DNA sequence: CCGCATCCTAAAGGATACTG
DNA sequence: CAGTATCCTTTAGGATGCGG
């Protein structure tokens, strides 16, 4: 993976980059990827694990992640049919990023809560 | 900020973490933060820079980021009024993450394009 | 210049029923 | 078990006009 010249890149997100991030970092995708980072999962395992996702949203999310090459869909020829979803090599590269996001949120969450309380308290003054 | 014990955390995203990420990593927020990483901006500067954002969406995004303590809103007492938005200390911690996201997307984008073409080509077979 | 309020459309997403 | 199809509600977000 040629990751040279990390300092002279424009460092602004282009449309193509944002489109990819939008398809991969949305609400449901994050949770699916988070689960698959741990181990491959079957469809209904994900459904149970993700709390309140509907079948429709989960299907759409899995299809989108598959289309973008983040996950692989493996049909096991058992009876009845079983389908397993697992991280692709490309998708596996997301582990570190999700990890970093997790640690960042964990660190700032207290400060964020304070900021929210402060903001919500400022309702009657000179805004 | 105590950033100890990075290895024995459960590493699963909780509802509170995801809610924060949802408020900060959405389509418009990413672009606003990306711009503010470079330098503070005025309202209409952001509007011009973000291409197709409407006033309503930009206002909503800025309010949400301000509420979560990611950015600070500074009213300059000029004539007419000028308002400057800048990254808060907490929000500044996002620079590295946005950076990491950028580099990841830049690296995988070719592979993603291939995956998309392959997926979209598989339309008539046994799916 | 900055932003709020209103209206309205388009898209996401839930509920439910049915199929290989 | 792993979906597809349909309907229907909720929300995001664009357009426009006004106010501080």
PDB file of C-alpha atoms (C1' of nucleotides) in Angstrom:
ATOM      1  CA  UNK A   1       0.000   0.000   0.000  1.00  0.00           C
ATOM      2  CA  UNK A   2       1.785   3.122  -1.136  1.00  0.00           C
ATOM      3  CA  UNK A   3       1.210   5.585   1.645  1.00  0.00           C
ATOM      4  CA  UNK A   4       3.949   8.010   0.765  1.00  0.00           C
ATOM      5  CA  UNK A   5       3.954  11.770   0.983  1.00  0.00           C
ATOM      6  CA  UNK A   6       1.582  12.167   3.912  1.00  0.00           C
ATOM      7  CA  UNK A   7       2.361  15.836   4.412  1.00  0.00           C
ATOM      8  CA  UNK A   8       1.873  17.491   1.044  1.00  0.00           C
ATOM      9  CA  UNK A   9      -1.611  16.256   0.373  1.00  0.00           C
ATOM     10  CA  UNK A  10      -4.304  18.918   0.181  1.00  0.00           C
ATOM     11  CA  UNK A  11      -6.001  17.391   3.206  1.00  0.00           C
ATOM     12  CA  UNK A  12      -9.423  18.461   2.090  1.00  0.00           C
ATOM     13  CA  UNK A  13     -12.068  15.868   1.576  1.00  0.00           C
ATOM     14  CA  UNK A  14     -13.249  15.585  -1.997  1.00  0.00           C
ATOM     15  CA  UNK A  15     -16.729  14.565  -3.061  1.00  0.00           C
ATOM     16  CA  UNK A  16     -15.624  10.994  -3.766  1.00  0.00           C
ATOM     17  CA  UNK A  17     -14.063  10.658  -0.340  1.00  0.00           C
ATOM     18  CA  UNK A  18     -17.084  12.038   1.444  1.00  0.00           C
ATOM     19  CA  UNK A  19     -19.428   9.839  -0.511  1.00  0.00           C
ATOM     20  CA  UNK A  20     -17.493   6.788   0.608  1.00  0.00           C
ATOM     21  CA  UNK A  21     -17.408   7.922   4.219  1.00  0.00           C
ATOM     22  CA  UNK A  22     -21.132   8.606   4.103  1.00  0.00           C
ATOM     23  CA  UNK A  23     -21.773   5.058   2.949  1.00  0.00           C
ATOM     24  CA  UNK A  24     -19.550   3.510   5.573  1.00  0.00           C
ATOM     25  CA  UNK A  25     -19.807   5.697   8.668  1.00  0.00           C
ATOM     26  CA  UNK A  26     -23.543   6.072   8.927  1.00  0.00           C
ATOM     27  CA  UNK A  27     -25.531   5.000  11.946  1.00  0.00           C
ATOM     28  CA  UNK A  28     -26.175   1.379  10.966  1.00  0.00           C
ATOM     29  CA  UNK A  29     -22.950   0.688   9.089  1.00  0.00           C
ATOM     30  CA  UNK A  30     -20.859   1.647  12.081  1.00  0.00           C
ATOM     31  CA  UNK A  31     -22.655  -0.860  14.245  1.00  0.00           C
ATOM     32  CA  UNK A  32     -22.470  -3.623  11.673  1.00  0.00           C
ATOM     33  CA  UNK A  33     -18.772  -3.069  11.089  1.00  0.00           C
ATOM     34  CA  UNK A  34     -18.202  -2.825  14.803  1.00  0.00           C
ATOM     35  CA  UNK A  35     -19.781  -6.244  15.269  1.00  0.00           C
ATOM     36  CA  UNK A  36     -17.966  -7.802  12.316  1.00  0.00           C
ATOM     37  CA  UNK A  37     -14.656  -6.491  13.623  1.00  0.00           C
ATOM     38  CA  UNK A  38     -15.064  -8.969  16.429  1.00  0.00           C
ATOM     39  CA  UNK A  39     -16.053 -11.986  14.349  1.00  0.00           C
ATOM     40  CA  UNK A  40     -18.121 -13.000  11.318  1.00  0.00           C
ATOM     41  CA  UNK A  41     -21.853 -12.967  11.911  1.00  0.00           C
ATOM     42  CA  UNK A  42     -24.998 -14.419  10.443  1.00  0.00           C
ATOM     43  CA  UNK A  43     -27.894 -12.233   9.402  1.00  0.00           C
ATOM     44  CA  UNK A  44     -30.077 -12.839  12.410  1.00  0.00           C
ATOM     45  CA  UNK A  45     -27.139 -12.674  14.758  1.00  0.00           C
ATOM     46  CA  UNK A  46     -26.552  -9.125  13.608  1.00  0.00           C
ATOM     47  CA  UNK A  47     -30.252  -8.410  13.925  1.00  0.00           C
ATOM     48  CA  UNK A  48     -30.290  -9.533  17.527  1.00  0.00           C
ATOM     49  CA  UNK A  49     -27.052  -7.782  18.339  1.00  0.00           C
ATOM     50  CA  UNK A  50     -27.781  -4.391  16.842  1.00  0.00           C
ATOM     51  CA  UNK A  51     -30.828  -3.802  19.126  1.00  0.00           C
ATOM     52  CA  UNK A  52     -33.428  -1.981  17.163  1.00  0.00           C
ATOM     53  CA  UNK A  53     -32.477  -2.357  13.529  1.00  0.00           C
ATOM     54  CA  UNK A  54     -35.260  -3.515  11.257  1.00  0.00           C
ATOM     55  CA  UNK A  55     -34.758  -6.253   8.725  1.00  0.00           C
ATOM     56  CA  UNK A  56     -35.106  -3.750   5.933  1.00  0.00           C
ATOM     57  CA  UNK A  57     -32.459  -1.364   7.220  1.00  0.00           C
ATOM     58  CA  UNK A  58     -30.071  -4.191   8.002  1.00  0.00           C
ATOM     59  CA  UNK A  59     -30.433  -5.673   4.525  1.00  0.00           C
ATOM     60  CA  UNK A  60     -29.875  -2.299   2.896  1.00  0.00           C
ATOM     61  CA  UNK A  61     -26.828  -1.640   5.052  1.00  0.00           C
ATOM     62  CA  UNK A  62     -25.289  -5.040   4.321  1.00  0.00           C
ATOM     63  CA  UNK A  63     -25.866  -4.638   0.590  1.00  0.00           C
ATOM     64  CA  UNK A  64     -24.264  -1.210   0.591  1.00  0.00           C
ATOM     65  CA  UNK A  65     -21.251  -2.393   2.568  1.00  0.00           C
ATOM     66  CA  UNK A  66     -20.897  -5.365   0.253  1.00  0.00           C
ATOM     67  CA  UNK A  67     -21.135  -3.167  -2.810  1.00  0.00           C
ATOM     68  CA  UNK A  68     -18.364  -0.953  -1.504  1.00  0.00           C
ATOM     69  CA  UNK A  69     -16.166  -3.950  -0.828  1.00  0.00           C
ATOM     70  CA  UNK A  70     -16.179  -3.557   2.945  1.00  0.00           C
ATOM     71  CA  UNK A  71     -17.726  -6.930   3.724  1.00  0.00           C
ATOM     72  CA  UNK A  72     -18.129 -10.311   2.053  1.00  0.00           C
ATOM     73  CA  UNK A  73     -21.304 -12.332   1.861  1.00  0.00           C
ATOM     74  CA  UNK A  74     -20.796 -16.081   2.146  1.00  0.00           C
ATOM     75  CA  UNK A  75     -23.707 -18.426   1.488  1.00  0.00           C
ATOM     76  CA  UNK A  76     -23.319 -21.667   3.407  1.00  0.00           C
ATOM     77  CA  UNK A  77     -25.081 -24.574   1.715  1.00  0.00           C
ATOM     78  CA  UNK A  78     -26.699 -25.981   4.798  1.00  0.00           C
ATOM     79  CA  UNK A  79     -30.301 -26.799   5.489  1.00  0.00           C
ATOM     80  CA  UNK A  80     -31.879 -24.368   5.789  1.00  0.00           C
ATOM     81  CA  UNK A  81     -29.659 -21.795   4.127  1.00  0.00           C
ATOM     82  CA  UNK A  82     -27.220 -19.859   6.261  1.00  0.00           C
ATOM     83  CA  UNK A  83     -25.489 -16.656   5.225  1.00  0.00           C
ATOM     84  CA  UNK A  84     -22.386 -15.364   6.859  1.00  0.00           C
ATOM     85  CA  UNK A  85     -21.063 -11.829   6.663  1.00  0.00           C
ATOM     86  CA  UNK A  86     -17.437 -11.068   7.318  1.00  0.00           C
ATOM     87  CA  UNK A  87     -15.056  -8.163   6.959  1.00  0.00           C
ATOM     88  CA  UNK A  88     -13.201  -8.024   3.653  1.00  0.00           C
ATOM     89  CA  UNK A  89      -9.467  -7.256   3.628  1.00  0.00           C
ATOM     90  CA  UNK A  90     -10.295  -3.657   2.764  1.00  0.00           C
ATOM     91  CA  UNK A  91     -12.955  -3.440   5.436  1.00  0.00           C
ATOM     92  CA  UNK A  92     -10.565  -4.829   8.005  1.00  0.00           C
ATOM     93  CA  UNK A  93      -8.603  -1.631   7.648  1.00  0.00           C
ATOM     94  CA  UNK A  94     -11.501   0.108   9.319  1.00  0.00           C
ATOM     95  CA  UNK A  95     -10.830  -1.583  12.628  1.00  0.00           C
ATOM     96  CA  UNK A  96      -8.171   0.906  13.614  1.00  0.00           C
ATOM     97  CA  UNK A  97     -10.334   3.828  12.593  1.00  0.00           C
ATOM     98  CA  UNK A  98     -13.382   2.617  14.496  1.00  0.00           C
ATOM     99  CA  UNK A  99     -11.081   1.977  17.386  1.00  0.00           C
ATOM    100  CA  UNK A 100      -9.754   5.517  17.218  1.00  0.00           C
ATOM    101  CA  UNK A 101     -13.272   6.909  17.006  1.00  0.00           C
ATOM    102  CA  UNK A 102     -14.268   4.890  20.021  1.00  0.00           C
ATOM    103  CA  UNK A 103     -11.382   6.108  22.119  1.00  0.00           C
ATOM    104  CA  UNK A 104     -11.947   9.681  21.097  1.00  0.00           C
ATOM    105  CA  UNK A 105     -15.632   9.607  22.045  1.00  0.00           C
ATOM    106  CA  UNK A 106     -14.861   7.884  25.329  1.00  0.00           C
ATOM    107  CA  UNK A 107     -12.368  10.604  26.151  1.00  0.00           C
ATOM    108  CA  UNK A 108     -14.444  13.618  25.231  1.00  0.00           C
ATOM    109  CA  UNK A 109     -17.867  12.422  26.313  1.00  0.00           C
ATOM    110  CA  UNK A 110     -17.683  14.050  29.770  1.00  0.00           C
ATOM    111  CA  UNK A 111     -16.653  17.356  28.237  1.00  0.00           C
ATOM    112  CA  UNK A 112     -19.418  17.020  25.667  1.00  0.00           C
ATOM    113  CA  UNK A 113     -22.004  16.438  28.377  1.00  0.00           C
ATOM    114  CA  UNK A 114     -20.853  19.580  30.135  1.00  0.00           C
ATOM    115  CA  UNK A 115     -20.984  21.557  26.921  1.00  0.00           C
ATOM    116  CA  UNK A 116     -24.509  20.342  26.251  1.00  0.00           C
ATOM    117  CA  UNK A 117     -25.705  21.285  29.729  1.00  0.00           C
ATOM    118  CA  UNK A 118     -24.127  24.696  29.377  1.00  0.00           C
ATOM    119  CA  UNK A 119     -25.656  25.251  25.956  1.00  0.00           C
ATOM    120  CA  UNK A 120     -29.106  24.082  26.994  1.00  0.00           C
ATOM    121  CA  UNK A 121     -28.927  26.262  30.096  1.00  0.00           C
ATOM    122  CA  UNK A 122     -28.205  29.356  28.027  1.00  0.00           C
ATOM    123  CA  UNK A 123     -31.769  29.884  26.905  1.00  0.00           C
ATOM    124  CA  UNK A 124     -32.823  33.220  28.388  1.00  0.00           C
ATOM    125  CA  UNK A 125     -29.714  35.363  28.087  1.00  0.00           C
ATOM    126  CA  UNK A 126     -28.536  37.609  25.335  1.00  0.00           C
ATOM    127  CA  UNK A 127     -28.397  35.093  22.488  1.00  0.00           C
TER     128      UNK A 127
ATOM    129  CA  UNK B   1      -7.218  14.514  29.837  1.00  0.00           C
ATOM    130  CA  UNK B   2      -6.559  11.079  31.226  1.00  0.00           C
ATOM    131  CA  UNK B   3      -5.937   8.801  28.300  1.00  0.00           C
ATOM    132  CA  UNK B   4      -4.844   5.773  30.251  1.00  0.00           C
ATOM    133  CA  UNK B   5      -5.688   2.110  29.775  1.00  0.00           C
ATOM    134  CA  UNK B   6      -6.310   2.041  26.049  1.00  0.00           C
ATOM    135  CA  UNK B   7      -6.197  -1.742  25.748  1.00  0.00           C
ATOM    136  CA  UNK B   8      -8.617  -3.202  28.275  1.00  0.00           C
ATOM    137  CA  UNK B   9     -11.718  -1.319  27.242  1.00  0.00           C
ATOM    138  CA  UNK B  10     -14.614  -3.380  25.886  1.00  0.00           C
ATOM    139  CA  UNK B  11     -14.214  -1.768  22.483  1.00  0.00           C
ATOM    140  CA  UNK B  12     -17.889  -1.854  21.666  1.00  0.00           C
ATOM    141  CA  UNK B  13     -19.659   1.359  20.906  1.00  0.00           C
ATOM    142  CA  UNK B  14     -22.413   2.241  23.359  1.00  0.00           C
ATOM    143  CA  UNK B  15     -25.505   4.274  22.557  1.00  0.00           C
ATOM    144  CA  UNK B  16     -23.998   7.442  23.990  1.00  0.00           C
ATOM    145  CA  UNK B  17     -20.870   7.054  21.881  1.00  0.00           C
ATOM    146  CA  UNK B  18     -22.788   6.420  18.714  1.00  0.00           C
ATOM    147  CA  UNK B  19     -25.077   9.344  19.348  1.00  0.00           C
ATOM    148  CA  UNK B  20     -22.085  11.639  19.614  1.00  0.00           C
ATOM    149  CA  UNK B  21     -20.483  10.226  16.481  1.00  0.00           C
ATOM    150  CA  UNK B  22     -23.768  10.631  14.635  1.00  0.00           C
ATOM    151  CA  UNK B  23     -23.887  14.286  15.572  1.00  0.00           C
ATOM    152  CA  UNK B  24     -20.317  14.940  14.562  1.00  0.00           C
ATOM    153  CA  UNK B  25     -19.581  12.679  11.603  1.00  0.00           C
ATOM    154  CA  UNK B  26     -22.618  13.369   9.470  1.00  0.00           C
ATOM    155  CA  UNK B  27     -22.406  14.721   5.958  1.00  0.00           C
ATOM    156  CA  UNK B  28     -22.422  18.456   6.752  1.00  0.00           C
ATOM    157  CA  UNK B  29     -20.539  18.347  10.047  1.00  0.00           C
ATOM    158  CA  UNK B  30     -17.587  16.602   8.464  1.00  0.00           C
ATOM    159  CA  UNK B  31     -17.252  19.331   5.887  1.00  0.00           C
ATOM    160  CA  UNK B  32     -17.633  22.121   8.403  1.00  0.00           C
ATOM    161  CA  UNK B  33     -15.069  20.599  10.733  1.00  0.00           C
ATOM    162  CA  UNK B  34     -12.793  19.910   7.819  1.00  0.00           C
ATOM    163  CA  UNK B  35     -12.886  23.590   6.889  1.00  0.00           C
ATOM    164  CA  UNK B  36     -12.459  24.804  10.466  1.00  0.00           C
ATOM    165  CA  UNK B  37      -9.467  22.521  10.916  1.00  0.00           C
ATOM    166  CA  UNK B  38      -7.683  24.798   8.517  1.00  0.00           C
ATOM    167  CA  UNK B  39      -8.699  28.124  10.015  1.00  0.00           C
ATOM    168  CA  UNK B  40     -11.654  29.900  11.655  1.00  0.00           C
ATOM    169  CA  UNK B  41     -14.392  30.882   9.247  1.00  0.00           C
ATOM    170  CA  UNK B  42     -17.299  33.278   9.039  1.00  0.00           C
ATOM    171  CA  UNK B  43     -20.791  32.085   8.311  1.00  0.00           C
ATOM    172  CA  UNK B  44     -20.891  33.053   4.662  1.00  0.00           C
ATOM    173  CA  UNK B  45     -17.349  31.872   4.111  1.00  0.00           C
ATOM    174  CA  UNK B  46     -18.461  28.400   5.112  1.00  0.00           C
ATOM    175  CA  UNK B  47     -21.499  28.753   2.929  1.00  0.00           C
ATOM    176  CA  UNK B  48     -19.396  29.551  -0.087  1.00  0.00           C
ATOM    177  CA  UNK B  49     -16.843  26.902   0.700  1.00  0.00           C
ATOM    178  CA  UNK B  50     -19.159  23.986   1.345  1.00  0.00           C
ATOM    179  CA  UNK B  51     -20.634  24.163  -2.197  1.00  0.00           C
ATOM    180  CA  UNK B  52     -24.244  23.276  -1.978  1.00  0.00           C
ATOM    181  CA  UNK B  53     -25.231  23.661   1.644  1.00  0.00           C
ATOM    182  CA  UNK B  54     -28.336  25.714   2.311  1.00  0.00           C
ATOM    183  CA  UNK B  55     -28.450  28.365   4.986  1.00  0.00           C
ATOM    184  CA  UNK B  56     -30.832  26.247   7.002  1.00  0.00           C
ATOM    185  CA  UNK B  57     -28.663  23.141   7.019  1.00  0.00           C
ATOM    186  CA  UNK B  58     -25.527  25.105   7.776  1.00  0.00           C
ATOM    187  CA  UNK B  59     -27.155  26.893  10.695  1.00  0.00           C
ATOM    188  CA  UNK B  60     -28.481  23.628  12.099  1.00  0.00           C
ATOM    189  CA  UNK B  61     -25.092  21.970  11.735  1.00  0.00           C
ATOM    190  CA  UNK B  62     -23.254  24.841  13.414  1.00  0.00           C
ATOM    191  CA  UNK B  63     -25.730  24.879  16.300  1.00  0.00           C
ATOM    192  CA  UNK B  64     -25.385  21.169  16.823  1.00  0.00           C
ATOM    193  CA  UNK B  65     -21.600  21.303  16.747  1.00  0.00           C
ATOM    194  CA  UNK B  66     -21.663  24.230  19.149  1.00  0.00           C
ATOM    195  CA  UNK B  67     -24.028  22.434  21.488  1.00  0.00           C
ATOM    196  CA  UNK B  68     -21.703  19.431  21.600  1.00  0.00           C
ATOM    197  CA  UNK B  69     -18.748  21.631  22.361  1.00  0.00           C
ATOM    198  CA  UNK B  70     -16.940  20.979  19.079  1.00  0.00           C
ATOM    199  CA  UNK B  71     -16.865  24.569  17.897  1.00  0.00           C
ATOM    200  CA  UNK B  72     -17.101  28.039  19.401  1.00  0.00           C
ATOM    201  CA  UNK B  73     -19.229  30.873  18.117  1.00  0.00           C
ATOM    202  CA  UNK B  74     -17.637  34.299  18.415  1.00  0.00           C
ATOM    203  CA  UNK B  75     -19.683  37.399  17.693  1.00  0.00           C
ATOM    204  CA  UNK B  76     -17.494  40.253  16.496  1.00  0.00           C
ATOM    205  CA  UNK B  77     -18.983  43.642  17.301  1.00  0.00           C
ATOM    206  CA  UNK B  78     -18.385  45.193  13.930  1.00  0.00           C
ATOM    207  CA  UNK B  79     -20.783  46.938  11.636  1.00  0.00           C
ATOM    208  CA  UNK B  80     -22.589  45.040  10.405  1.00  0.00           C
ATOM    209  CA  UNK B  81     -22.308  42.054  12.723  1.00  0.00           C
ATOM    210  CA  UNK B  82     -19.742  39.406  11.940  1.00  0.00           C
ATOM    211  CA  UNK B  83     -19.727  35.947  13.430  1.00  0.00           C
ATOM    212  CA  UNK B  84     -16.731  33.693  13.505  1.00  0.00           C
ATOM    213  CA  UNK B  85     -16.733  29.951  14.071  1.00  0.00           C
ATOM    214  CA  UNK B  86     -13.665  28.168  15.287  1.00  0.00           C
ATOM    215  CA  UNK B  87     -12.715  24.743  16.574  1.00  0.00           C
ATOM    216  CA  UNK B  88     -12.931  24.352  20.350  1.00  0.00           C
ATOM    217  CA  UNK B  89     -10.100  22.587  22.189  1.00  0.00           C
ATOM    218  CA  UNK B  90     -12.216  19.438  22.240  1.00  0.00           C
ATOM    219  CA  UNK B  91     -13.071  19.756  18.573  1.00  0.00           C
ATOM    220  CA  UNK B  92      -9.443  20.235  17.708  1.00  0.00           C
ATOM    221  CA  UNK B  93      -8.892  16.641  18.758  1.00  0.00           C
ATOM    222  CA  UNK B  94     -10.904  15.677  15.701  1.00  0.00           C
ATOM    223  CA  UNK B  95      -8.203  16.851  13.342  1.00  0.00           C
ATOM    224  CA  UNK B  96      -6.214  13.652  13.647  1.00  0.00           C
ATOM    225  CA  UNK B  97      -9.306  11.526  13.177  1.00  0.00           C
ATOM    226  CA  UNK B  98     -10.471  13.401  10.094  1.00  0.00           C
ATOM    227  CA  UNK B  99      -6.952  13.136   8.823  1.00  0.00           C
ATOM    228  CA  UNK B 100      -6.944   9.390   9.379  1.00  0.00           C
ATOM    229  CA  UNK B 101     -10.300   9.078   7.648  1.00  0.00           C
ATOM    230  CA  UNK B 102      -8.989  11.057   4.730  1.00  0.00           C
ATOM    231  CA  UNK B 103      -5.930   8.903   4.293  1.00  0.00           C
ATOM    232  CA  UNK B 104      -7.915   5.712   4.627  1.00  0.00           C
ATOM    233  CA  UNK B 105     -10.412   6.747   1.962  1.00  0.00           C
ATOM    234  CA  UNK B 106      -7.634   7.911  -0.335  1.00  0.00           C
ATOM    235  CA  UNK B 107      -5.941   4.546   0.007  1.00  0.00           C
ATOM    236  CA  UNK B 108      -8.949   2.313  -0.489  1.00  0.00           C
ATOM    237  CA  UNK B 109     -10.851   4.332  -3.065  1.00  0.00           C
ATOM    238  CA  UNK B 110      -9.402   2.450  -6.061  1.00  0.00           C
ATOM    239  CA  UNK B 111     -10.265  -0.891  -4.488  1.00  0.00           C
ATOM    240  CA  UNK B 112     -13.733   0.406  -3.655  1.00  0.00           C
ATOM    241  CA  UNK B 113     -14.289   1.477  -7.249  1.00  0.00           C
ATOM    242  CA  UNK B 114     -13.341  -1.986  -8.429  1.00  0.00           C
ATOM    243  CA  UNK B 115     -15.645  -3.593  -5.877  1.00  0.00           C
ATOM    244  CA  UNK B 116     -18.516  -1.385  -7.012  1.00  0.00           C
ATOM    245  CA  UNK B 117     -17.980  -2.235 -10.663  1.00  0.00           C
ATOM    246  CA  UNK B 118     -17.840  -5.934  -9.842  1.00  0.00           C
ATOM    247  CA  UNK B 119     -20.975  -5.750  -7.720  1.00  0.00           C
ATOM    248  CA  UNK B 120     -22.928  -3.737 -10.271  1.00  0.00           C
ATOM    249  CA  UNK B 121     -21.824  -6.110 -13.003  1.00  0.00           C
ATOM    250  CA  UNK B 122     -23.209  -9.086 -11.108  1.00  0.00           C
ATOM    251  CA  UNK B 123     -26.802  -8.390 -11.966  1.00  0.00           C
ATOM    252  CA  UNK B 124     -27.940 -11.340 -14.070  1.00  0.00           C
ATOM    253  CA  UNK B 125     -26.326 -14.289 -12.323  1.00  0.00           C
ATOM    254  CA  UNK B 126     -27.588 -16.460  -9.528  1.00  0.00           C
ATOM    255  CA  UNK B 127     -28.047 -13.765  -6.897  1.00  0.00           C
TER     256      UNK B 127
ATOM    257  C1'  DC C   1     -24.208  39.949   7.345  1.00  0.00           C
ATOM    258  C1'  DC C   2     -26.362  36.479  10.074  1.00  0.00           C
ATOM    259  C1'  DG C   3     -30.092  33.943  11.003  1.00  0.00           C
ATOM    260  C1'  DC C   4     -35.114  32.535  12.062  1.00  0.00           C
ATOM    261  C1'  DA C   5     -39.793  30.949  10.385  1.00  0.00           C
ATOM    262  C1'  DT C   6     -42.689  28.720   7.139  1.00  0.00           C
ATOM    263  C1'  DC C   7     -43.931  25.724   3.638  1.00  0.00           C
ATOM    264  C1'  DC C   8     -43.183  21.736   0.997  1.00  0.00           C
ATOM    265  C1'  DT C   9     -40.928  17.785  -1.233  1.00  0.00           C
ATOM    266  C1'  DA C  10     -37.976  13.756  -1.179  1.00  0.00           C
ATOM    267  C1'  DA C  11     -35.828  10.273   1.149  1.00  0.00           C
ATOM    268  C1'  DA C  12     -35.000   7.268   5.198  1.00  0.00           C
ATOM    269  C1'  DG C  13     -36.825   4.125   7.890  1.00  0.00           C
ATOM    270  C1'  DG C  14     -40.547   1.224  10.621  1.00  0.00           C
ATOM    271  C1'  DA C  15     -44.492  -2.341  10.364  1.00  0.00           C
ATOM    272  C1'  DT C  16     -46.352  -6.058   8.255  1.00  0.00           C
ATOM    273  C1'  DA C  17     -47.041  -9.832   5.175  1.00  0.00           C
ATOM    274  C1'  DC C  18     -45.190 -13.190   2.149  1.00  0.00           C
ATOM    275  C1'  DT C  19     -41.370 -16.404  -0.431  1.00  0.00           C
ATOM    276  C1'  DG C  20     -37.230 -19.740  -1.584  1.00  0.00           C
TER     277       DG C  20
ATOM    278  C1'  DC D   1     -33.079 -18.673   7.994  1.00  0.00           C
ATOM    279  C1'  DA D   2     -32.617 -14.962   4.948  1.00  0.00           C
ATOM    280  C1'  DG D   3     -34.517 -12.286   2.588  1.00  0.00           C
ATOM    281  C1'  DT D   4     -38.265  -9.302  -0.987  1.00  0.00           C
ATOM    282  C1'  DA D   5     -42.411  -6.342  -1.420  1.00  0.00           C
ATOM    283  C1'  DT D   6     -45.659  -3.015   0.070  1.00  0.00           C
ATOM    284  C1'  DC D   7     -47.469   0.548   2.717  1.00  0.00           C
ATOM    285  C1'  DC D   8     -47.115   4.314   5.654  1.00  0.00           C
ATOM    286  C1'  DT D   9     -44.918   7.600   8.998  1.00  0.00           C
ATOM    287  C1'  DT D  10     -41.195  10.430  10.176  1.00  0.00           C
ATOM    288  C1'  DT D  11     -37.458  13.199   9.231  1.00  0.00           C
ATOM    289  C1'  DA D  12     -33.940  15.782   6.555  1.00  0.00           C
ATOM    290  C1'  DG D  13     -33.428  19.265   3.878  1.00  0.00           C
ATOM    291  C1'  DG D  14     -34.387  22.741  -0.152  1.00  0.00           C
ATOM    292  C1'  DA D  15     -36.926  27.326  -1.353  1.00  0.00           C
ATOM    293  C1'  DT D  16     -38.414  31.558  -0.029  1.00  0.00           C
ATOM    294  C1'  DG D  17     -39.363  35.617   2.625  1.00  0.00           C
ATOM    295  C1'  DC D  18     -38.644  38.449   6.789  1.00  0.00           C
ATOM    296  C1'  DG D  19     -35.975  40.498  10.927  1.00  0.00           C
ATOM    297  C1'  DG D  20     -31.949  42.097  14.008  1.00  0.00           C
TER     298       DG D  20
END
